[in-house]
Coordinates of C-alpha atoms in Angstrom, one line a residue:
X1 CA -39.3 -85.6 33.6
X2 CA -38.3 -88.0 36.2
X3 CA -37.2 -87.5 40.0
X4 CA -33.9 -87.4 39.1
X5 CA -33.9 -84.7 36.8
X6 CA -32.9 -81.4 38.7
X7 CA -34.5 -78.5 39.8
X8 CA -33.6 -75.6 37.7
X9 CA -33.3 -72.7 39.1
X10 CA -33.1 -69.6 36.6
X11 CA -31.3 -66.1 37.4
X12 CA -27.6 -66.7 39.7
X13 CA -27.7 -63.2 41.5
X14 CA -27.9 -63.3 45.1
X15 CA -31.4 -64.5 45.3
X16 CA -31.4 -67.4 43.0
X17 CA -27.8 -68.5 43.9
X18 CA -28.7 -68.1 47.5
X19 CA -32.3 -70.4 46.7
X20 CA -29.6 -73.0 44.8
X21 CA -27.6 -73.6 48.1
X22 CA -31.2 -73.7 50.5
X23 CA -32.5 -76.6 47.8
X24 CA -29.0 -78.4 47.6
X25 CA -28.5 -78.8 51.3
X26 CA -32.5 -80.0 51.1
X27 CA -31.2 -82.5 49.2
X28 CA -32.4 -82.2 45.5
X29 CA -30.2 -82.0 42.4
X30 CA -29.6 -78.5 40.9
X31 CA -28.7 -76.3 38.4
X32 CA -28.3 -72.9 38.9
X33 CA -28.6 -70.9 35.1
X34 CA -28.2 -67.8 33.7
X35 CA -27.4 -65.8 30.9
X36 CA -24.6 -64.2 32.8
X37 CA -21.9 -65.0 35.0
X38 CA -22.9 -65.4 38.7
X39 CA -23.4 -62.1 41.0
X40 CA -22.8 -59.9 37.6
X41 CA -25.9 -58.2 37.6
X42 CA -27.8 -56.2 39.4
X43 CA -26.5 -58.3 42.6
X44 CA -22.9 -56.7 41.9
X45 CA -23.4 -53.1 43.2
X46 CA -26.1 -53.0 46.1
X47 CA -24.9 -51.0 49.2
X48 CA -24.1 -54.0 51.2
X49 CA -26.4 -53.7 54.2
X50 CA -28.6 -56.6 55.9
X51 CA -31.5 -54.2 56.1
X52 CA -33.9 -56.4 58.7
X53 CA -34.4 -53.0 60.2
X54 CA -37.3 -52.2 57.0
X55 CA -40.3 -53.1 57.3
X56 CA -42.6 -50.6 55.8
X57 CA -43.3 -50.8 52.3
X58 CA -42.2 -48.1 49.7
X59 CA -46.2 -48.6 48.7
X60 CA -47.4 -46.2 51.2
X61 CA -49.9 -43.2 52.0
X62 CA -46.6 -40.9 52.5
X63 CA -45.1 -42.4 49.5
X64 CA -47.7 -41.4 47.6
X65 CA -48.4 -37.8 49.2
X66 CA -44.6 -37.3 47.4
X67 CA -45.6 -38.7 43.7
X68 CA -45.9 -35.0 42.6
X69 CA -43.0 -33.6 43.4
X70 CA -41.1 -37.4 41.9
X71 CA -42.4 -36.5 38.7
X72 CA -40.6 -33.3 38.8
X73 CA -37.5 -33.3 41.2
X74 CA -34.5 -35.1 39.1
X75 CA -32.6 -34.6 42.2
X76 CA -35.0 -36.2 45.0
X77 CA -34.0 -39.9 46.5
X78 CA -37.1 -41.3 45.0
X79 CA -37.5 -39.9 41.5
X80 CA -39.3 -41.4 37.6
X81 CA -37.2 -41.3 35.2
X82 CA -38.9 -38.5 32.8
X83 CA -38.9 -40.8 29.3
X84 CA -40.2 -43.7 30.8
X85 CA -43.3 -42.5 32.5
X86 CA -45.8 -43.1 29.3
X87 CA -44.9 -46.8 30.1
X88 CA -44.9 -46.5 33.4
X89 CA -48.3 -45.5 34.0
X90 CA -50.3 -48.6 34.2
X91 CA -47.7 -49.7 37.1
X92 CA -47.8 -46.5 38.7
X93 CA -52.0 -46.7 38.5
X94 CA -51.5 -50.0 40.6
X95 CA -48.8 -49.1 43.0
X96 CA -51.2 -45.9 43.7
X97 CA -54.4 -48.2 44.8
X98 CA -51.7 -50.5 46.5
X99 CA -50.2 -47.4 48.5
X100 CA -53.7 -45.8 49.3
X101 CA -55.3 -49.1 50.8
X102 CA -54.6 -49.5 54.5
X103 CA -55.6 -53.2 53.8
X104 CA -52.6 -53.3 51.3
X105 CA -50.3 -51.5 53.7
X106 CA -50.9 -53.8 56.1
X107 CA -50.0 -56.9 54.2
X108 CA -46.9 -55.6 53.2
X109 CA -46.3 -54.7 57.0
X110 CA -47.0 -58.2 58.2
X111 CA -45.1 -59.9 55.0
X112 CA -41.5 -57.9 55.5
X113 CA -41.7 -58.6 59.3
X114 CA -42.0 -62.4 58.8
X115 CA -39.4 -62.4 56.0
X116 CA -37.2 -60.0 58.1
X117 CA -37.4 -62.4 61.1
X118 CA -36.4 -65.3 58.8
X119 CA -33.7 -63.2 57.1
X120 CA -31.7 -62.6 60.4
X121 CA -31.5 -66.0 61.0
X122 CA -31.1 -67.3 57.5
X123 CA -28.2 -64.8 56.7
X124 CA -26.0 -66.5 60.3
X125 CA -26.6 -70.1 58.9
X126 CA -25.7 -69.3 55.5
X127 CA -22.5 -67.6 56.8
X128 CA -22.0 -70.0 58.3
X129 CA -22.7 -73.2 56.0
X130 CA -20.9 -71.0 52.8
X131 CA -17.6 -70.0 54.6
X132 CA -18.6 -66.4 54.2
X133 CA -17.2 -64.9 57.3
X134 CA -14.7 -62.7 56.0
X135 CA -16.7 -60.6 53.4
X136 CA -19.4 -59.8 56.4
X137 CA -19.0 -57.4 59.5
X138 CA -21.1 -57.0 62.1
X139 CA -20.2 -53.5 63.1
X140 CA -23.6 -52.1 63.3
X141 CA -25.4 -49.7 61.2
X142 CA -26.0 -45.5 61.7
X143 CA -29.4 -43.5 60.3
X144 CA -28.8 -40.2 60.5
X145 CA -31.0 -37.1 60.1
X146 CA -30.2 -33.3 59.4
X147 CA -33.2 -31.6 61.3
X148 CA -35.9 -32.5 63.5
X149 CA -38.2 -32.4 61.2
X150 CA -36.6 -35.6 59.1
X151 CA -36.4 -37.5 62.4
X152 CA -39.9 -37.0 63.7
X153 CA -41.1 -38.5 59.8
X154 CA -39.5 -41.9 60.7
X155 CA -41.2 -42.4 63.9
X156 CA -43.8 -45.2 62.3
X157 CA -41.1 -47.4 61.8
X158 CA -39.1 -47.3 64.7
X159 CA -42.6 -47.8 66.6
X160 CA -43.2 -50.9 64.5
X161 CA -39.4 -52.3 64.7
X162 CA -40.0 -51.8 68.5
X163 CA -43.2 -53.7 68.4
X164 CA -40.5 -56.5 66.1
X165 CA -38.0 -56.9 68.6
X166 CA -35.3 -54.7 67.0
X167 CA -32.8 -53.2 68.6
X168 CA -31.8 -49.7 68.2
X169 CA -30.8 -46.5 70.0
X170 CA -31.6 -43.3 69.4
X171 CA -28.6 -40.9 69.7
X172 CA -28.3 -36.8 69.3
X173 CA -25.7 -35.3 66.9
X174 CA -22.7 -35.2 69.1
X175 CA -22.9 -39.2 69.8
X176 CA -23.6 -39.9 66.1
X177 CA -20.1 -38.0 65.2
X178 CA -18.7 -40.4 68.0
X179 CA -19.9 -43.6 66.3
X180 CA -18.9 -42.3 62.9
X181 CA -16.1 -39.3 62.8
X182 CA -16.1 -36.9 60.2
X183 CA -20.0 -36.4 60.1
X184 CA -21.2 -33.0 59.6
X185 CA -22.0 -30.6 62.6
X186 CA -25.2 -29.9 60.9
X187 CA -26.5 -33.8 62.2
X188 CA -28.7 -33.3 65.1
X189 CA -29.8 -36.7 65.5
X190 CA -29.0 -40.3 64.6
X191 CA -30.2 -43.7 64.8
X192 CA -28.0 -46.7 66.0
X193 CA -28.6 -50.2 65.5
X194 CA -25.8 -52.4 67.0
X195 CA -26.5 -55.3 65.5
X196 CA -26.4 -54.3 62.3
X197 CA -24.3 -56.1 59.8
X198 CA -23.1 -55.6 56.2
X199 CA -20.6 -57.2 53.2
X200 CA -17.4 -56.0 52.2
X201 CA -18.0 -57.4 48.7
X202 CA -21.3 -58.2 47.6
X203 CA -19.9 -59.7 44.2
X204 CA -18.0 -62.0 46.4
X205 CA -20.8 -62.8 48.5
X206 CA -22.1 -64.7 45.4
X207 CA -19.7 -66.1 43.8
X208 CA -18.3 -67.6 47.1
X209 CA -21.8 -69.0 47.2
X210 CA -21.8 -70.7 43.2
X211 CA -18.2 -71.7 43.9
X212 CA -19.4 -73.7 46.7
X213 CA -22.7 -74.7 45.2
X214 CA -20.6 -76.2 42.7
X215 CA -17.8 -77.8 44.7
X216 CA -21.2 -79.5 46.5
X217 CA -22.5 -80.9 43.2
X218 CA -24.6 -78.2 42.4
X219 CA -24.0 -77.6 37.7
X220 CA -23.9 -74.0 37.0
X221 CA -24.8 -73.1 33.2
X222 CA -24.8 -70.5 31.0
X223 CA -28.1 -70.2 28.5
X224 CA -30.9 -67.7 27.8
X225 CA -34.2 -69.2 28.3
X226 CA -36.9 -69.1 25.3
X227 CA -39.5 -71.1 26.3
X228 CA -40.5 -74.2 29.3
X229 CA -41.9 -77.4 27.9
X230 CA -45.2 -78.6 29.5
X231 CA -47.3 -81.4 30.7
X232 CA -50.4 -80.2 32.1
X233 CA -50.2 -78.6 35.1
X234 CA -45.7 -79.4 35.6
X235 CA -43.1 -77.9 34.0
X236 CA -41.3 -80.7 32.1
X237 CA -38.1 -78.4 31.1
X238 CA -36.7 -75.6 30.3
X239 CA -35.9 -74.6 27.1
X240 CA -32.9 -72.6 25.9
X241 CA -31.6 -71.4 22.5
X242 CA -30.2 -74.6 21.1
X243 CA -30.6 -77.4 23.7
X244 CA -33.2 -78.1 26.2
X245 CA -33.3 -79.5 30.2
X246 CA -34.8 -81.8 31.6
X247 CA -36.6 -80.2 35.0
X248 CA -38.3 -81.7 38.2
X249 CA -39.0 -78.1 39.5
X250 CA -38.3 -74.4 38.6
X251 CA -37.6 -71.5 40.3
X252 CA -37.9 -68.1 38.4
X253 CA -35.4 -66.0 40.6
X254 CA -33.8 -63.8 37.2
X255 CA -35.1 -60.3 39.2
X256 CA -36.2 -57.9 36.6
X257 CA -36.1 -60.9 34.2
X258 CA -38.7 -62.5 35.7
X259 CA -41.7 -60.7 34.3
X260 CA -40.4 -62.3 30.7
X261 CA -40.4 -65.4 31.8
X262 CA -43.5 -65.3 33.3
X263 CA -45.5 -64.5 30.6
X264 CA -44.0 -67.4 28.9
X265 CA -46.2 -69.6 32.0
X266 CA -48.9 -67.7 32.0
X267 CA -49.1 -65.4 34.8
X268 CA -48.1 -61.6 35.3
X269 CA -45.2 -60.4 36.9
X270 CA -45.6 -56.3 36.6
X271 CA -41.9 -55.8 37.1
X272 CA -40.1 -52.5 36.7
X273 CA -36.7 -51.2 37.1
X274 CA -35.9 -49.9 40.4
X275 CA -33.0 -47.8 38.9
X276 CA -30.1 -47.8 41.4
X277 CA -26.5 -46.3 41.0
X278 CA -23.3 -46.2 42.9
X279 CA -19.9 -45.0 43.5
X280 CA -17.1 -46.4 44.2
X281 CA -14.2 -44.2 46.1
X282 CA -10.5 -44.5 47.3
X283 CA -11.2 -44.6 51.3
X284 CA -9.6 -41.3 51.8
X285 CA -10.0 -40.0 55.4
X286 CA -12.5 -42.9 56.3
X287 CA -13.1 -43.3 60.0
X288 CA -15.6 -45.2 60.6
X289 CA -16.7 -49.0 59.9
X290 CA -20.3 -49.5 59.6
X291 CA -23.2 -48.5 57.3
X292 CA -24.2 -44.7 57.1
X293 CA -27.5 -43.4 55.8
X294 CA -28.4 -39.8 55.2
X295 CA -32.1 -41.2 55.6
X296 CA -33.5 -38.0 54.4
X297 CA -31.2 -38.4 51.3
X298 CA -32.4 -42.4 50.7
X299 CA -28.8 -43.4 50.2
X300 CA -25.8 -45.6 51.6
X301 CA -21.8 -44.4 52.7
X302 CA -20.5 -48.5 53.1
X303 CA -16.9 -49.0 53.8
X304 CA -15.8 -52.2 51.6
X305 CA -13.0 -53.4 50.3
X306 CA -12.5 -51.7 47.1
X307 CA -13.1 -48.7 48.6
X308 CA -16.2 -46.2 50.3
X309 CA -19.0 -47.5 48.4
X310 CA -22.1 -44.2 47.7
X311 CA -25.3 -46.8 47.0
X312 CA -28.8 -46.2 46.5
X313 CA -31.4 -43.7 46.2
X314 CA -34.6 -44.6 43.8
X315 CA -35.0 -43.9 40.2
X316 CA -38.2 -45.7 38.4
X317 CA -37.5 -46.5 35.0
X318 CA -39.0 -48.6 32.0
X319 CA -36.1 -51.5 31.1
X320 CA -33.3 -51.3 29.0
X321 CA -33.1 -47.1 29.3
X322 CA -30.0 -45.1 28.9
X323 CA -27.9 -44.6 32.8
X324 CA -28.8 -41.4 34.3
X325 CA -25.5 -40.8 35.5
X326 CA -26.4 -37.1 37.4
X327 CA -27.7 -39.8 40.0
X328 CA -24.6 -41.0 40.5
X329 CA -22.8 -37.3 40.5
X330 CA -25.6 -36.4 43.1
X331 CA -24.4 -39.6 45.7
X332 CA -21.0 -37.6 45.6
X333 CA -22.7 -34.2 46.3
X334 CA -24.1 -35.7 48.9
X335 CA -21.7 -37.1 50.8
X336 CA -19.4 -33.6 50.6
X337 CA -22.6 -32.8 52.3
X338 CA -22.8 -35.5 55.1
X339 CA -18.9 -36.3 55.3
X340 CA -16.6 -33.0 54.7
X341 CA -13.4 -34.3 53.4
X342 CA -14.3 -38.1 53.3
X343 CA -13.9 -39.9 50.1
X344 CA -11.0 -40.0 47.1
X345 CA -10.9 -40.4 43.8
X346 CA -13.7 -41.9 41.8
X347 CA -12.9 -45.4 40.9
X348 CA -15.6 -47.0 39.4
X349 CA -19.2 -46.0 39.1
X350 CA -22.3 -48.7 38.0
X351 CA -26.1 -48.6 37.5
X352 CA -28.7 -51.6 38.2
X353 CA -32.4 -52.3 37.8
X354 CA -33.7 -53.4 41.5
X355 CA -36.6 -55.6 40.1
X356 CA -40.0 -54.0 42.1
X357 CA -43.9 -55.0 41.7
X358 CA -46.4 -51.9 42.5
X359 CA -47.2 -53.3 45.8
X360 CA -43.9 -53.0 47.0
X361 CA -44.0 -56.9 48.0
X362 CA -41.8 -59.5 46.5
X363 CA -43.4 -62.4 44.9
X364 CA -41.9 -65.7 47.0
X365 CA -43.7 -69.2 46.5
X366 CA -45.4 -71.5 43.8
X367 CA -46.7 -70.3 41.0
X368 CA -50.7 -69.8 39.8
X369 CA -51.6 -72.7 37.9
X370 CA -48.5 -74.6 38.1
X371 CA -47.5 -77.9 40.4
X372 CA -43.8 -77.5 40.2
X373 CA -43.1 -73.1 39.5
X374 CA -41.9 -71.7 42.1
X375 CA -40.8 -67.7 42.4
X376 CA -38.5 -65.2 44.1
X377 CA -38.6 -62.2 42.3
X378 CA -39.7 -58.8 43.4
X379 CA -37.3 -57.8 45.7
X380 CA -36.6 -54.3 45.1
X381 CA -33.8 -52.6 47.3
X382 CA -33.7 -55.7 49.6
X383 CA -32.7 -58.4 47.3
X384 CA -29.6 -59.2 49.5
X385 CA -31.5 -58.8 52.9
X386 CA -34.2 -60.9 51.8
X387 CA -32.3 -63.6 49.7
X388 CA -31.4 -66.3 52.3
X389 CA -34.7 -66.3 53.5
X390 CA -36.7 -66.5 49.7
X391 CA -34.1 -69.5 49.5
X392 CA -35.4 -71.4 52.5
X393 CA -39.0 -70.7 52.1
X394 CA -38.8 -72.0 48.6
X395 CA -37.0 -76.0 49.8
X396 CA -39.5 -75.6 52.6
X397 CA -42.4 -75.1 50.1
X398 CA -41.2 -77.6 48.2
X399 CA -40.7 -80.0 50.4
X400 CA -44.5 -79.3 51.1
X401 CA -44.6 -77.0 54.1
X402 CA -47.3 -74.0 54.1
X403 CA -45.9 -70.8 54.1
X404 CA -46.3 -68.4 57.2
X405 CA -49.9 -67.5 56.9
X406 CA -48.8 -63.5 56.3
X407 CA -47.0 -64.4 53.3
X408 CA -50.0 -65.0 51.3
X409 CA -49.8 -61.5 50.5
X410 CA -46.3 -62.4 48.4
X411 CA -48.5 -65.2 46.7
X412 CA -47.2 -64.8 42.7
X413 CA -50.3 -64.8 41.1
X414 CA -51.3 -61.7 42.9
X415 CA -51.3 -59.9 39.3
X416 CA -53.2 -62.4 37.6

């Protein structure tokens, strides 16, 4: 290991290819690796959105008030997949004491607002930097709700992205059909953010970014990783199948990946699969430009360029199980529901496992142990919204700046 040997970052979705750009314009040598082409995973078929409008985590008292009825409803935006729950259970046990702690809740409160505040100002500058203005839009984004009842439940976090700063306005049914035609008459309220923004091609968005991490000297390889050489307390290399590279630093950014390689450095990464699904429509009688969630229904309606992309709900799974593609037959449903007569034919349809720790908090900074580790994993449903920033915060920290003092509660070797 010398100072001219790169830093390796492993796993080119949207955050690790994102964290490849932040350390190249910091300066260092890089290679971005993977055992798949760039933006190919599970950073293919997100919804699209810049979400800095969530900052509650999913590891919450309400959350867990509803674990019954997710062991049971199939059909419900936050479900388990049935086969996977005997291995599920020691994650569940921990996400449980996670949601039930107001101590816990807190820190992942504090945590997304600071990353959230970085991510709105990350995204602009890497827009801009990355030549990525065409495949974004700024058209704002619409939360709607189909009774009182389902409004009134997301008044904590409106109060909190009030107390943040964010913009929003809260609008009754007729208004909401304004902002998006073709909504149902059944949707009696709605919640507007106008400064909202969201891709047109998330695929795009990172592979724009390796083409130009590349074209900047960045090396982007192929390879599965199998083990890291050592020396102490630094990671000398990383070592794949049948060579081996020479490393300054690493940065384990493979999403639900990570936990494998992980064990390999001694710490735990309790990762499971955040199961998400999506459709891809012809654009048939679409009206309107921006983001739509059905917030009751946990899902996203995003105009793109391929067509009306139906993104999202939650299924936790074990890795590596078979699709449950009813999910994906139930994003349709629901949009007959939300949008009468919106949507084509189907033309594509895709699962992905969203990588998510039991605390709902990703893991961002060095590593337990380890001089030179350094993580961004553990992103769940806000890998894209959070990737720019998990970039910068790793070249800061590695340039030897302190995280922000509330993302000690992200520290990676939170799980031992």
């Amino acid at each position: 290991m010398s100072d001219t040997d790169p830093v390796i970052v492993v796993g080119a979705g949207i955050v690790g290819t994102a964290t490849a750009r932040s350390l190249q314009r910091a300066g260092h040598a890089v290679t971005l690796l993977d055992s798949a082409e760039p933006g190919r995973a599970t950073s293919y078929g997100n919804a699209g959105f810049i979400a800095i409008d969530h900052l509650l985590p999913l590891a919450r008292p309400s959350t867990l008030k509803r674990l019954p009825k997710m062991l049971t409803d199939r059909d419900g935006p936050l479900t388990v997949h049935g086969p996977s729950i005997p291995a599920l259970l020691p994650w569940m046990a921990r996400f449980a004491l996670a949601a039930y702690s107001n101590a816990e809740v807190r820190k992942g409160i504090d945590s997304f607002g600071v990353l959230m505040a970085e991510a709105n100002l990350a995204w602009k500058a890497e827009i801009q930097a990355s030549g990525l203005g065409e495949l974004f839009k700024s058209r704002g984004a619409l939360y709607v709700y189909e009774s009182e009842d389902e409004f009134a439940s997301g008044e904590d976090e409106r109060l909190l992205q009030k107390a943040k700063g964010t913009e929003f306005e809260i609008v009754d049914g007729t208004r909401a059909r304004e902002l998006a035609p073709g909504l149902s008459s059944h949707i009696v309220r709605g919640v507007y953010y106008p400064q909202g923004m969201h891709t047109v091609d998330p695929y795009r968005v990172v592979s724009t970014l390796a083409d130009r991490f590349a074209a900047e000297g960045g090396t982007v390889l192929r390879g599965r990783v199998r083990g890291f050489g050592r020396d102490g307390r630094r990671v000398t290399s990383v070592q794949l199948t049948d060579s081996e590279l020479p490393a300054k630093a690493v940065v384990i950014a493979a999403g639900r990946a990570s936990g494998e390689l992980t064990r390999l450095l001694g710490f735990n990464a309790p990762l499971v699969a955040e199961r998400g699904y999506h459709v891809m429509l012809a654009p048939d009688n679409v009206r309107f430009d921006m983001p739509v969630s059905p917030a009751g229904r946990g899902f996203f309606i995003t105009p793109m360029n391929e067509g009306l992309r139906l993104a999202g709900t939650v299924e936790l799974a074990a890795p590596h199980q078979p699709p449950s593609w009813h999910r994906a037959d139930l994003l349709v449903r629901h949009l007959k529901d939300i949008f009468p007569g919106v949507g084509g034919a189907e033309i594509s349809r895709w699962i992905g496992e969203r990588p998510s720790l039991p605390d709902f908090r990703p893991a961002i900074g060095r590593g337990p142990h380890l001089e030179n580790v350094y993580c961004g994993y553990g992103h769940q449903h806000v890998g894209l919204t959070l990737a720019t920033a998990t970039g910068r915060l790793i070249a800061r920290q590695m340039e030897g700046e302190a995280l922000p003092e509330a993302l000690k509660a992200c520290d990676p070797g939170r799980f031992g």
